[in-house]
Amino acid sequence: MTDYEVLRVFCGPDGAHGNELGVVRDGAALPSETDRLALARELGFSETVFVDDAVRGAVDIYTPSVRLPFAGHPCVGAAWLLGVDRLVTAAGAVGVRHDGEFTRISARPEWAPGRTTKQYGSAAEVEALDVPPPGEWIYAWAWQDEAAGTVRARAFPGRGDGIDEDEATGAAALLLTAELRRDLTISQGRGSQIVTGLRAGGLIEVGGRVRAAG
């Protein structure tokens, strides 16, 4: 078995929850896409990131079923672990800012894989949702306090690869921020938290707390 670490990304204010992320620091141990996809499938996390160059921050991201040019929670987790000021993904260079307890990345909305954002009337409606059948990637959300920019969300990848619900999803949060054109604080899943902000040049910043699992 290839060595890997597990992080929890977008933890809540108490340090709990967050979305688990597998990180293979020695990406050279599995150089082919086929082998990387096989390991990501075996580990079963919503995403696994392979570090190809720790100094440059070059990373490669996989779900259990596909390779992703960019994804939010793998980039936030890798940036925290490597302590770099930028990452290099297949989509492009990702800015990084370490801000106290938060690690934040800046990326372009068009890099994010397609998701369907679906607004509900209340946080209670979002919390009561059943997992939809595979098909569309749905980001279900509702305002908790619209004036304050706080949101309740749940994420349903719909890929049919064993990940029925994503505990915390940076790319979807990025897209929702771009759609609403305002900074957000998002409570997702069982108790994860994502913070976002509009930045110059059409960039969206996405950040959160990261902890080593276990």
PDB file of C-alpha atoms in Angstrom, residues 7 13 26 31 37 40 49 54 58 82 98 107 120 143 161 167-168 170 173 178 185 199-200 202:
ATOM      1  CA  LEU A   7      -6.679  15.431   6.706  1.00  0.00           C
ATOM      2  CA  PRO A  13     -15.327  26.276  14.800  1.00  0.00           C
ATOM      3  CA  ASP A  26       5.233  10.994  -2.766  1.00  0.00           C
ATOM      4  CA  PRO A  31       3.135   8.144 -11.654  1.00  0.00           C
ATOM      5  CA  LEU A  37      -7.352   6.513  -9.858  1.00  0.00           C
ATOM      6  CA  ALA A  40      -8.329   6.924  -4.948  1.00  0.00           C
ATOM      7  CA  VAL A  49      -4.494  14.456  -3.847  1.00  0.00           C
ATOM      8  CA  ALA A  54       6.135  19.863  -2.734  1.00  0.00           C
ATOM      9  CA  ALA A  58       2.253  20.868  -7.835  1.00  0.00           C
ATOM     10  CA  LEU A  82       2.716  21.861   2.438  1.00  0.00           C
ATOM     11  CA  HIS A  98      -2.531  31.489   5.472  1.00  0.00           C
ATOM     12  CA  ALA A 107      -9.288  30.318  -7.938  1.00  0.00           C
ATOM     13  CA  TYR A 120     -34.530  26.086  -0.785  1.00  0.00           C
ATOM     14  CA  TRP A 143     -30.106  31.279   3.676  1.00  0.00           C
ATOM     15  CA  ASP A 161     -19.191   6.050  -7.002  1.00  0.00           C
ATOM     16  CA  GLU A 167     -19.354  16.682   3.848  1.00  0.00           C
ATOM     17  CA  ALA A 168     -17.771  19.942   2.648  1.00  0.00           C
ATOM     18  CA  GLY A 170     -14.966  24.007  -1.793  1.00  0.00           C
ATOM     19  CA  ALA A 173     -18.984  27.002  -2.400  1.00  0.00           C
ATOM     20  CA  ALA A 178     -19.707  33.682  -7.819  1.00  0.00           C
ATOM     21  CA  THR A 185     -20.048  31.708   5.517  1.00  0.00           C
ATOM     22  CA  ARG A 199     -11.459  39.022  -4.913  1.00  0.00           C
ATOM     23  CA  ALA A 200     -10.008  41.200  -7.674  1.00  0.00           C
ATOM     24  CA  GLY A 202     -12.783  37.624 -11.002  1.00  0.00           C
TER      25      GLY A 202
END
